[in-house]
Coordinates of C-alpha atoms in Angstrom, one line a residue:
X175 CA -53.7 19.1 -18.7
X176 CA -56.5 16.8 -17.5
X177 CA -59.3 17.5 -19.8
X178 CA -62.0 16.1 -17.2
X179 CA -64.6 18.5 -15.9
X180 CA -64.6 19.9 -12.5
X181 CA -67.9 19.7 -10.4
X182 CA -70.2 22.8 -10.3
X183 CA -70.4 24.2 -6.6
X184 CA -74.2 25.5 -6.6
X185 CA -75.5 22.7 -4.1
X186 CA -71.9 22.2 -2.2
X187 CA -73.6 23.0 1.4
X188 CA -76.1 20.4 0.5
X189 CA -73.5 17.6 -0.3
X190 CA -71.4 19.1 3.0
X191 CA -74.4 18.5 4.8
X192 CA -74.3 14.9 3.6
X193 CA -70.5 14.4 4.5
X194 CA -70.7 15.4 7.7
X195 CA -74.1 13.4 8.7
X196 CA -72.5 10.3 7.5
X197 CA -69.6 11.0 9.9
X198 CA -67.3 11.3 6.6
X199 CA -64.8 13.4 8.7
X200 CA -61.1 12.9 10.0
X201 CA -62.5 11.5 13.4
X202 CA -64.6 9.4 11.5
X203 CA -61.9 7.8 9.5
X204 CA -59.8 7.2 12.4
X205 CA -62.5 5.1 14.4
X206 CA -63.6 3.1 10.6
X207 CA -59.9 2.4 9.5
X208 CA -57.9 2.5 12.7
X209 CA -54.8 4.3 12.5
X210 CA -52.3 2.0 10.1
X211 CA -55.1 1.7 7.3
X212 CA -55.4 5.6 8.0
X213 CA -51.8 6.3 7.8
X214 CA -51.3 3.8 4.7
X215 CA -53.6 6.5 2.6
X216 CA -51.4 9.1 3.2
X217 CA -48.2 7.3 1.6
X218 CA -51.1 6.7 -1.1
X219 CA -51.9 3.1 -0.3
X220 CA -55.2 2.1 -0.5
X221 CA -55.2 -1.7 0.6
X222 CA -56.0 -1.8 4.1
X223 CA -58.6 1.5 3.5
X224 CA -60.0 -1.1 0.9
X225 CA -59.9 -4.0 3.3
X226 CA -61.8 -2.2 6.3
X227 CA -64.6 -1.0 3.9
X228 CA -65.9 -4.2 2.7
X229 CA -69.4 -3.0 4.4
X230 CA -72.6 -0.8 3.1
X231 CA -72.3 1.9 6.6
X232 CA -72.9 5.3 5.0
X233 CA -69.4 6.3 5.9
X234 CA -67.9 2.9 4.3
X235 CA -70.0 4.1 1.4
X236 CA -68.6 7.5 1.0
X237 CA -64.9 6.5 1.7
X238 CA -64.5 4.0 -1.2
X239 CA -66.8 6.8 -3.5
X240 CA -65.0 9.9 -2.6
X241 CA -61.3 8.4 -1.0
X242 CA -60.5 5.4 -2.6
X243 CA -62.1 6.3 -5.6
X244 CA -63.8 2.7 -6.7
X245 CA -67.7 2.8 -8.3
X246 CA -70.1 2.1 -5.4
X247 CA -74.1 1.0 -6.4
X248 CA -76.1 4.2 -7.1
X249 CA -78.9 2.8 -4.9
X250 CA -75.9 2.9 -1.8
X251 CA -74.9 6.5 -3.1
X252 CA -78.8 7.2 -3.4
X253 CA -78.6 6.6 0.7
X254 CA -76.1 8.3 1.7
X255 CA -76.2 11.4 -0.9
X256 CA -78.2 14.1 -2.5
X257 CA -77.8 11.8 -5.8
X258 CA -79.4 14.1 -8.3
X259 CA -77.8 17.2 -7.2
X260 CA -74.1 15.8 -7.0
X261 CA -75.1 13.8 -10.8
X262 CA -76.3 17.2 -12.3
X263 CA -73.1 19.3 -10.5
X264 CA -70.8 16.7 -11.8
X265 CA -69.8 15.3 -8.4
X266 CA -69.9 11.6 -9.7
X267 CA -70.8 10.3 -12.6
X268 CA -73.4 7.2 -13.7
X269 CA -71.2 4.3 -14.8
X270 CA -73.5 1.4 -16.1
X271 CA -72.0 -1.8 -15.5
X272 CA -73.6 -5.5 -15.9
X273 CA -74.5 -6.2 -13.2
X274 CA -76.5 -2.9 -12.2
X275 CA -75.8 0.6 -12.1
X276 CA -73.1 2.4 -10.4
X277 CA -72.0 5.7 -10.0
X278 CA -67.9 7.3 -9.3
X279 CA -66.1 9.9 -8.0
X280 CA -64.8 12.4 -10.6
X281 CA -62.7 14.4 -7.9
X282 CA -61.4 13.6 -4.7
X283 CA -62.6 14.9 -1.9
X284 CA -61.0 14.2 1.5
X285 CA -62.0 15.1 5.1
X286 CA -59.0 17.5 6.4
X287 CA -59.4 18.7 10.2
X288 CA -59.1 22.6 10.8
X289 CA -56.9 24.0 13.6
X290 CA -59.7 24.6 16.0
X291 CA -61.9 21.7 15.0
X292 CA -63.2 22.4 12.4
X293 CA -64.1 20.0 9.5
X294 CA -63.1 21.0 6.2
X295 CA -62.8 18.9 3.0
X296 CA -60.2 18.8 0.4
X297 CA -60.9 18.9 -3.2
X298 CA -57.9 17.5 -5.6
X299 CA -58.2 15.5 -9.1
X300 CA -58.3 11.8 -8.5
X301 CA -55.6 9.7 -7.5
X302 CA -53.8 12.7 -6.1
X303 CA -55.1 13.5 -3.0
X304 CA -51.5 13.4 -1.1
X305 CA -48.4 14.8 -2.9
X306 CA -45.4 12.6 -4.1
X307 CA -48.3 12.7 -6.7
X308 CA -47.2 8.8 -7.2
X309 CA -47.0 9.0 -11.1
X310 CA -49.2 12.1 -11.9
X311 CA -47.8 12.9 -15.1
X312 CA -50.3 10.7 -16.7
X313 CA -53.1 12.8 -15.2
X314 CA -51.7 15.6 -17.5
X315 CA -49.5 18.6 -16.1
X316 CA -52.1 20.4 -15.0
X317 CA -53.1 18.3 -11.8
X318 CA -54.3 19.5 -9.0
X319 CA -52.8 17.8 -5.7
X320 CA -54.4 17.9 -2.3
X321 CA -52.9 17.7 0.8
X322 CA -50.0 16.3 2.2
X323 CA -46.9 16.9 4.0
X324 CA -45.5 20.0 2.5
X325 CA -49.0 21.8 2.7
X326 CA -50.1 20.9 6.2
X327 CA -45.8 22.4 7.5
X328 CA -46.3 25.2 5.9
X329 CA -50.1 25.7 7.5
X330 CA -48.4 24.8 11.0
X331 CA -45.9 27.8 10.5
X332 CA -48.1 30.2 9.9
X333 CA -48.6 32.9 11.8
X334 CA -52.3 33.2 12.9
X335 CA -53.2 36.7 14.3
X336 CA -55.9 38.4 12.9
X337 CA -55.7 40.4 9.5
X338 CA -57.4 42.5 7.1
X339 CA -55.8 40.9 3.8
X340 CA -54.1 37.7 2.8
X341 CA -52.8 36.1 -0.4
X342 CA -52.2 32.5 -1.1
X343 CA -49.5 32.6 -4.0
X344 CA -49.7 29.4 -6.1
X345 CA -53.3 28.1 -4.1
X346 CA -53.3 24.9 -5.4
X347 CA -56.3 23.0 -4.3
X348 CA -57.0 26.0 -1.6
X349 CA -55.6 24.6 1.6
X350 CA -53.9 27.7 2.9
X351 CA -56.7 29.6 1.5
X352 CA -58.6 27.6 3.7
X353 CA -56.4 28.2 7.0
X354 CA -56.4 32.2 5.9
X355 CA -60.1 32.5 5.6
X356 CA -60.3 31.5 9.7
X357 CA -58.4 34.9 10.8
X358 CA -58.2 37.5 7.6
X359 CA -60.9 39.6 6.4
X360 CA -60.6 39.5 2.9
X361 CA -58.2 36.6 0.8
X362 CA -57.2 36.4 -2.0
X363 CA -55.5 33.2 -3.7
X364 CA -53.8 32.9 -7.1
X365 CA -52.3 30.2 -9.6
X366 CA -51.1 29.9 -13.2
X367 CA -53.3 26.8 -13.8
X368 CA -57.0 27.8 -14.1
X369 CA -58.2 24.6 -12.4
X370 CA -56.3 24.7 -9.7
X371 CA -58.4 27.7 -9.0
X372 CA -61.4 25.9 -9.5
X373 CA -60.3 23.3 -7.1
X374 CA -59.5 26.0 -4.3
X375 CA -63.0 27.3 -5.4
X376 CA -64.6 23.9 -4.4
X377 CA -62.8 23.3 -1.0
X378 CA -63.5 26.5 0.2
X379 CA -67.0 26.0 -0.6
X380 CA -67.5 22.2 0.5
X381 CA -65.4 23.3 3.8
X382 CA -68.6 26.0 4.5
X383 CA -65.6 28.9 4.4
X384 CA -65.6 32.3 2.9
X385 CA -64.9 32.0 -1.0
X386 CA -61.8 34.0 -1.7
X387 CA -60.8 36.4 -4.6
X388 CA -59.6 34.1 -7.1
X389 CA -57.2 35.4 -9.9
X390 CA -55.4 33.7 -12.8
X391 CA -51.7 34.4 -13.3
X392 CA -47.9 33.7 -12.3
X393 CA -46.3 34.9 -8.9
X394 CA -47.5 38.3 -8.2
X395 CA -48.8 39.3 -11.3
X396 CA -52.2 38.9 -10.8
X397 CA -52.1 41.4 -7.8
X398 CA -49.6 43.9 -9.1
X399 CA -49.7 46.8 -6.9
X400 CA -51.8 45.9 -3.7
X401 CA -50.4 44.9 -0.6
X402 CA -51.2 42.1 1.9
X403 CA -50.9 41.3 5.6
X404 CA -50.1 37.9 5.2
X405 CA -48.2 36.3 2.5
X406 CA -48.5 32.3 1.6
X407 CA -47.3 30.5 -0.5
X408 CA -46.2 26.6 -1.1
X409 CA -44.6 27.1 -4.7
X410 CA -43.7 24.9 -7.3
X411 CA -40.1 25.0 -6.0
X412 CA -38.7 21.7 -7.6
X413 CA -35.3 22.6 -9.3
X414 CA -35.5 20.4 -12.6
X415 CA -34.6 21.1 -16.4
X416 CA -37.6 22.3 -17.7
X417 CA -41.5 22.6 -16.8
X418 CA -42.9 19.4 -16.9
X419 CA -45.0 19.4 -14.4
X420 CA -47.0 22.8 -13.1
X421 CA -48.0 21.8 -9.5
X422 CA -43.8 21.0 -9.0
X423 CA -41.9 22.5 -11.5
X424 CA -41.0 26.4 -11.6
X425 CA -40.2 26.9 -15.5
X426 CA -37.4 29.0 -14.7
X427 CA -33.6 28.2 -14.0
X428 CA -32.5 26.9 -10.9
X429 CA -34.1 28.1 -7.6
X430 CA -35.0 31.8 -9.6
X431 CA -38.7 30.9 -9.0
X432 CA -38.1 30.9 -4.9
X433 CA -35.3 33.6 -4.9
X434 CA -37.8 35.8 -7.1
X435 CA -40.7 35.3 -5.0
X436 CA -39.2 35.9 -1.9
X437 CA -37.2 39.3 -3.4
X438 CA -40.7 40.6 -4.5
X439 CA -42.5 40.2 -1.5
X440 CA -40.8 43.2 -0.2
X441 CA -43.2 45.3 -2.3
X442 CA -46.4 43.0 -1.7
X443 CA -45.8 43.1 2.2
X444 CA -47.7 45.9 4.8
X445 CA -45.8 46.9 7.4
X446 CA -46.0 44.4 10.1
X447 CA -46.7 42.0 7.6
X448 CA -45.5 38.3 7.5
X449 CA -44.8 36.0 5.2
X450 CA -44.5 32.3 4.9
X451 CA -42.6 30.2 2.2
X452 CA -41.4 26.2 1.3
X453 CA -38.5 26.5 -0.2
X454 CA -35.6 24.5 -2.3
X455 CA -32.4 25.9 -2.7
X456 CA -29.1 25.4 -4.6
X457 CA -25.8 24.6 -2.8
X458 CA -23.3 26.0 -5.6
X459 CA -19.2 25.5 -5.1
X460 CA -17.6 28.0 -4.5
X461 CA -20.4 29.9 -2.3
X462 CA -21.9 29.5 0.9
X463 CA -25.7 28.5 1.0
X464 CA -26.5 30.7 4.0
X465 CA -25.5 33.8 1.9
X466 CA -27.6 32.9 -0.9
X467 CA -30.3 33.1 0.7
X468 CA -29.2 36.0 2.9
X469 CA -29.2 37.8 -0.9
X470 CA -32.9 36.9 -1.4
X471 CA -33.8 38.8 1.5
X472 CA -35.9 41.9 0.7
X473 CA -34.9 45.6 2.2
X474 CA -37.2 46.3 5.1
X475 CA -37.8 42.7 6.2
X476 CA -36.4 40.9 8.9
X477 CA -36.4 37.3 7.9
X478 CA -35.9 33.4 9.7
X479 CA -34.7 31.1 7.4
X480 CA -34.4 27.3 8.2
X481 CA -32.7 24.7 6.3
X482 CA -34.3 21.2 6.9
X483 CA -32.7 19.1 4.2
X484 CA -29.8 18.9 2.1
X485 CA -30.2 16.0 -0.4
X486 CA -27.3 15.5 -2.9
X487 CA -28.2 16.0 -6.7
X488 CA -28.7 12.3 -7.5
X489 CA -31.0 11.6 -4.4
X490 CA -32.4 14.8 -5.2
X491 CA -33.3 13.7 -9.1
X492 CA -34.3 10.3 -7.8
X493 CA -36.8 11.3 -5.7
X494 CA -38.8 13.7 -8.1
X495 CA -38.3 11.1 -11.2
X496 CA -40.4 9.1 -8.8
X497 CA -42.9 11.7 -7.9
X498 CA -43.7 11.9 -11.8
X499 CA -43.1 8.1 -12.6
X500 CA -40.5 8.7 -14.7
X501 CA -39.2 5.4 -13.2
X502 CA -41.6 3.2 -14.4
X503 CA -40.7 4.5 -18.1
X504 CA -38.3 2.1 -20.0
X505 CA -34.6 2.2 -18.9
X506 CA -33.6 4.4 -21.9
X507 CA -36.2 6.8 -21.3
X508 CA -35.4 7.2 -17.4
X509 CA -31.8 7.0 -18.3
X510 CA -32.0 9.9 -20.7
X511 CA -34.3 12.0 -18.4
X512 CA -32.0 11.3 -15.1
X513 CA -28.7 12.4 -17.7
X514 CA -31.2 15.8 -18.5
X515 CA -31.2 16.8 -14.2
X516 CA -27.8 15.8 -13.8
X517 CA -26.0 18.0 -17.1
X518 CA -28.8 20.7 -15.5
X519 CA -26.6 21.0 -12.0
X520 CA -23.6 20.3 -13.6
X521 CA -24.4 23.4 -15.7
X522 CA -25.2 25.5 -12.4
X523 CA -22.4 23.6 -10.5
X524 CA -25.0 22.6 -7.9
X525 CA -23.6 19.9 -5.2
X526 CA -26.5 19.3 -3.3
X527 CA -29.9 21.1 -2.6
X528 CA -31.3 22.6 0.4
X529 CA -35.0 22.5 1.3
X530 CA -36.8 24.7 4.4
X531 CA -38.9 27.4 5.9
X532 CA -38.8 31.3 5.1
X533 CA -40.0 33.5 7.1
X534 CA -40.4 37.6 6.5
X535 CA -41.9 40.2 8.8
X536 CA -41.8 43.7 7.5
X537 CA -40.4 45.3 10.2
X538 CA -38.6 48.5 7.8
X539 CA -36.0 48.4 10.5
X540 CA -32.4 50.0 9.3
X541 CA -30.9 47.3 11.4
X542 CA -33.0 43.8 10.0
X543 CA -32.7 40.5 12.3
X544 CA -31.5 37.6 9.0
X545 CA -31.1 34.2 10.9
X546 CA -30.2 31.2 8.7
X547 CA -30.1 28.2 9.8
X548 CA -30.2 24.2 9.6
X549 CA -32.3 22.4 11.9
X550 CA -33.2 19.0 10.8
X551 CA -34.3 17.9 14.5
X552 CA -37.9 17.2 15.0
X553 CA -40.3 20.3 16.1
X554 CA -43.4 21.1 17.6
X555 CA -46.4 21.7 15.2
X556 CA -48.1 24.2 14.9
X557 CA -45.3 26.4 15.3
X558 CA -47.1 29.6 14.6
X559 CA -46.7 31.2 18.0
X560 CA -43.4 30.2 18.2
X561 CA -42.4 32.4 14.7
X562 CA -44.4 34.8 16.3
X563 CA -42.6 34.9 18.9
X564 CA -39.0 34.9 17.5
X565 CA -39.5 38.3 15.6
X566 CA -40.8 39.9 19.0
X567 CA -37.6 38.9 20.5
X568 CA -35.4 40.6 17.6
X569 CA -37.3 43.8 18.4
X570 CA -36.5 43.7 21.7
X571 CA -32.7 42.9 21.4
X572 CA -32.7 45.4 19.2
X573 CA -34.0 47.6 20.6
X574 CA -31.6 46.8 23.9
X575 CA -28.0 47.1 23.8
X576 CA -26.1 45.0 26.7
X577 CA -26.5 48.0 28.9
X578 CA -30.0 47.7 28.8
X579 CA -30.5 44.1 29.4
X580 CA -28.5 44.0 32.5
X581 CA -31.3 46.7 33.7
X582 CA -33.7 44.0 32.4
X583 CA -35.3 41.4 34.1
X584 CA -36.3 37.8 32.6
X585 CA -38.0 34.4 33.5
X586 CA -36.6 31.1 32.2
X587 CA -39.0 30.0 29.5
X588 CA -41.7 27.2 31.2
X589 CA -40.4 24.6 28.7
X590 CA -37.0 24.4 29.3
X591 CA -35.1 21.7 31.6
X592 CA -31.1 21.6 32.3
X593 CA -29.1 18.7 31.6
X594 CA -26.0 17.9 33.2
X595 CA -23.1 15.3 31.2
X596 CA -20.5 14.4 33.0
X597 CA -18.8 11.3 33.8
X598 CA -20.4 8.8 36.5
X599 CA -19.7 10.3 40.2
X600 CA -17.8 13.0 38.8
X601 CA -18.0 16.0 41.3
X602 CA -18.4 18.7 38.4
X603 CA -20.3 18.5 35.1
X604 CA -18.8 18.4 31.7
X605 CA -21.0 20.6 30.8
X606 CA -24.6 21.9 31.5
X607 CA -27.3 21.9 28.6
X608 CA -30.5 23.7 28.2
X609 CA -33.3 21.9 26.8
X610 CA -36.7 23.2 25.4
X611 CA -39.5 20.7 24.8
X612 CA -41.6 22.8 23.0
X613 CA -41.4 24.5 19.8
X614 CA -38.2 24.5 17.7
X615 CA -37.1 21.8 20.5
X616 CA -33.6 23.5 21.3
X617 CA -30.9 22.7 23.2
X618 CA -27.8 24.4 24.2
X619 CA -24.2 24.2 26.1
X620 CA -23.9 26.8 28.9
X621 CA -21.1 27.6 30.9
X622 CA -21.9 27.5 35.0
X623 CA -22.5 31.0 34.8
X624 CA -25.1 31.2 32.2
X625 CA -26.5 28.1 33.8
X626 CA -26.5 30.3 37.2
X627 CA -28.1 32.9 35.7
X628 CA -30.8 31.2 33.6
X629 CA -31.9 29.0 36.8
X630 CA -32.6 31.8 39.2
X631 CA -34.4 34.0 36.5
X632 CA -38.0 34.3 37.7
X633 CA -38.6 37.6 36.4
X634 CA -38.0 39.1 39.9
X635 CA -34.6 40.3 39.7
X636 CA -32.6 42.9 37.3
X637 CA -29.9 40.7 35.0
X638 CA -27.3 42.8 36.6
X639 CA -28.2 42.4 40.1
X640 CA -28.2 38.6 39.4
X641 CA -24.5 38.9 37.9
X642 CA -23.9 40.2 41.2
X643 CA -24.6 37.8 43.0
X644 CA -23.0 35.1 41.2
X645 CA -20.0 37.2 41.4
X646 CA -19.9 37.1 44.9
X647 CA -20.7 33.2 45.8
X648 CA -18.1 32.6 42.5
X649 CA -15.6 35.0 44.3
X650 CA -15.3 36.9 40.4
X651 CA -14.9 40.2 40.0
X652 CA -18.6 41.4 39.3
X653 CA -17.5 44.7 37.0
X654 CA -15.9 41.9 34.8
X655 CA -18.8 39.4 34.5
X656 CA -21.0 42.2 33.6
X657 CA -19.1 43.0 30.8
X658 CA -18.4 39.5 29.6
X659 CA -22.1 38.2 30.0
X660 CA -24.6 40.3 28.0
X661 CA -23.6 37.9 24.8
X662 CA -25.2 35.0 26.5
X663 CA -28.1 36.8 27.8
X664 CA -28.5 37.9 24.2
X665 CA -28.3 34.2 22.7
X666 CA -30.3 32.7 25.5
X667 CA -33.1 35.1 24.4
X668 CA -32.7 34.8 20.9
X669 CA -33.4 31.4 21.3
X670 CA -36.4 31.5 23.1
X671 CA -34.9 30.4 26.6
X672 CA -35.6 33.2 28.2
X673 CA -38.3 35.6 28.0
X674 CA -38.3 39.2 28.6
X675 CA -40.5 40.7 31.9
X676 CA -42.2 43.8 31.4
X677 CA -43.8 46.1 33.3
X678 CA -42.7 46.9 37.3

């Protein structure tokens, strides 16, 4: 574990006040860097960052300090800083040189933009401000990352009503401890490494949020018996031999860590509760991956599960031998550490592995919605209101049997367009295909019936009475296409292209 000391946070609204007047923000990077210097730093190069700070501006000042992580004079920091305050809370530290004195960054901290606009900063140990952690094993295991790709998904999918309680499982350096604090009343945010904690501690407080419950420990043992509106949580879920690594690895075999966190959520979940996962998962011969994960699902919830990746076991090795480094170790040592994954899914007779979303809502239905899924097409972030969304609609299908939604009345969704593919001049289409461009981004073949249906939907009509009528002008008999049609009613609302109309 890193053995440096983490700053103190007793001045923190002082040096936040210092941040922000020197415009050290994510708007404020984009107008200094431009947006391929500012895109470099998050695949963790620092070149063209390096390149456009070759000034003494107050924000040039606090980039290469607190981002790029290179001594700057003490008389520039003096300018731009409440000096003594960050020297005595251990923000930087003097580093005497020849020619003068200079002070540098013992953490780094890095502007992060909140959902509404706010301006929030990011505390993380050096060098590992955005995860692959580009070789952080030599930091120690114990590093703290900050924020990258996997943190700000899982922030997008979240589900932002307000609540009373929320826990952030596995906090890391506090970022959806950060998002929580906007919309719950009380938070609470655990982690098995102590200075993770500390981290968290020092983002909430240099962001101007709420500080949150804190607690030391693994999974849910730290909160054994209480129960939480929202659940969080971006786990260590990398499937590996061993626990090398705390902020990756799981320390226990195969994808146990995720299935076991999921399964005990159940317990930790109020009732109308959601919760939100990352995720890796084993594809093992012989069995199908959607009904492993179907298994982890706890009794009571209703659950949307979304595969986004499947890597193979040697891409899969590759890329988190990388992450650690491992591949800048001699060729006998990366040799003998690649051999240790590979004989590790041999052992489990693992082909591939999955990565994605999971989503829970305790709904303590008898009947629970479980949708699995792969979708590795692009998507609309945040997608908050769109998970939202998806478990109001498997309430109301099921509550609705095919009776009832031909008594119902529905509006196509704003988003959606129709597509028709057919052959030049043809006087029919192929086929007819409905297209959201918002959201999950869907699409999906309808017959000329379904098409029919889902254009004149305005919300004015019954389903039924529609049917009708495209039983007529199709010369069908209409007794038949009511019974046949309630499936694709019930799909097209699954899948968000149609919305239910209350009310008269």
């Amino acid at each position: 574990m890193s053995t440096t000391s983490l700053p103190a946070p007793d001045h923190s609204p002082r040096l936040r006040d210092a941040l922000l007047a020197g415009d050290f923000t994510v708007d404020g990077l984009l107008d200094l860097l431009g947006a391929p210097a500012y895109a470099a730093l998050a695949r963790s190069e620092t070149v063209p960052a390096l390149r456009a700070t070759r000034g003494d501006t107050r924000l040039e000042t606090l980039v290469r300090l607190f981002l790029l992580q290179r001594p700057v004079p003490a008389e520039r920091a003096r300018a731009v800083l409440p000096l003594g305050e960050c020297l005595a809370d251990g923000w930087v530290v003097e580093d005497d040189d020849p020619d003068g004195a200079y002070v540098s960054a013992t953490v780094d901290v890095r502007p992060y933009g909140g959902p509404d606009g706010e301006d929030w900063f990011i505390v993380s140990d050096l060098g590992c401000a955005v995860g692959g952690a580009s070789g952080a094993s030599g930091h120690g295991e114990g590093v703290v990352l900050g924020v990258g790709g996997a943190s700000t998904t899982l922030a997008g999918l979240t589900v932002r009503t307000p609540v009373a309680k929320a826990l952030d499982v596995g906090t890391g350096s506090g970022i959806q401890a950060l998002h929580a604090a906007r919309h719950a009343t009380r938070v609470t945010a655990t982690d098995l490494n102590p200075r993770a904690l500390e981290c968290a501690r020092l983002t909430l407080a240099l962001s101007g949020e709420p500080g949150a419950d804190l607690r030391a420990g693994s999974l849910f043992e730290p909160v054994d018996g209480e129960t939480y509106d929202l659940i969080v949580s971006n786990p260590p879920f990398v499937i590996s031999p061993g626990a090398r690594l705390t902020y990756r690895d799981g320390g226990m075999g195969g994808d146990d860590l995720c299935r076991t966190l999921v399964r005990e959520t159940g317990e930790r979940l109020a009732d109308g509760g959601y919760a939100h996962f990352l995720a890796n998962w084993q594809h093992v011969d012989g069995e199908e991956w959607q009904d492993r994960l179907r298994s982890w699902v706890p009794r009571g919830c209703d659950a949307w599960i979304v595969q986004r990746e499947v890597q193979d076991v040697t891409r899969y090795a590759e890329l988190w031998l990388r992450d650690s480094g491992d591949h800048e170790a001699d060729p006998e040592t990366y040799a003998a550490r690649y051999d240790a994954w590979l004989d590790e899914f041999e052992a489990r007779r693992t082909r591939a592995v999955g990565f994605g979303w999971i989503t829970l809502r305790k709904s303590g239905s008898e009947r629970p919605s479980v949708l699995v899924e792969e979708w590795p097409h692009p998507v609309e972030q945040p997608l908050g209101e769109t998970v939202r969304a998806h478990f109001e609609r498997q309430d109301y299908l099921r509550d609705h049997d095919d009776a009832a939604l031909l008594t119902a009345r529905f509006a196509l969704a704003p988003e959606v367009v129709q597509e028709q593919v057919g052959l030049p001049g043809a006087e029919d289409p192929e086929h007819v295909v409905l297209r959201q461009n918002r959201g999950m981004r869907r699409a999906t073949k309808v017959d000329t019936v379904a098409a029919g249906f889902a254009g004149v939907c305005d919300g004015s009509l019954s389903a039924g009475r529609i049917l009708d009528a495209i039983a007529q002008l199709m010369g069908e008999d209409p007794v038949l296409l009511r019974d046949r049609t309630p499936q694709a009613i019930r799909l097209l609302v699954e899948e968000g292209f149609l919305v239910p109309v209350e009310g008269p």
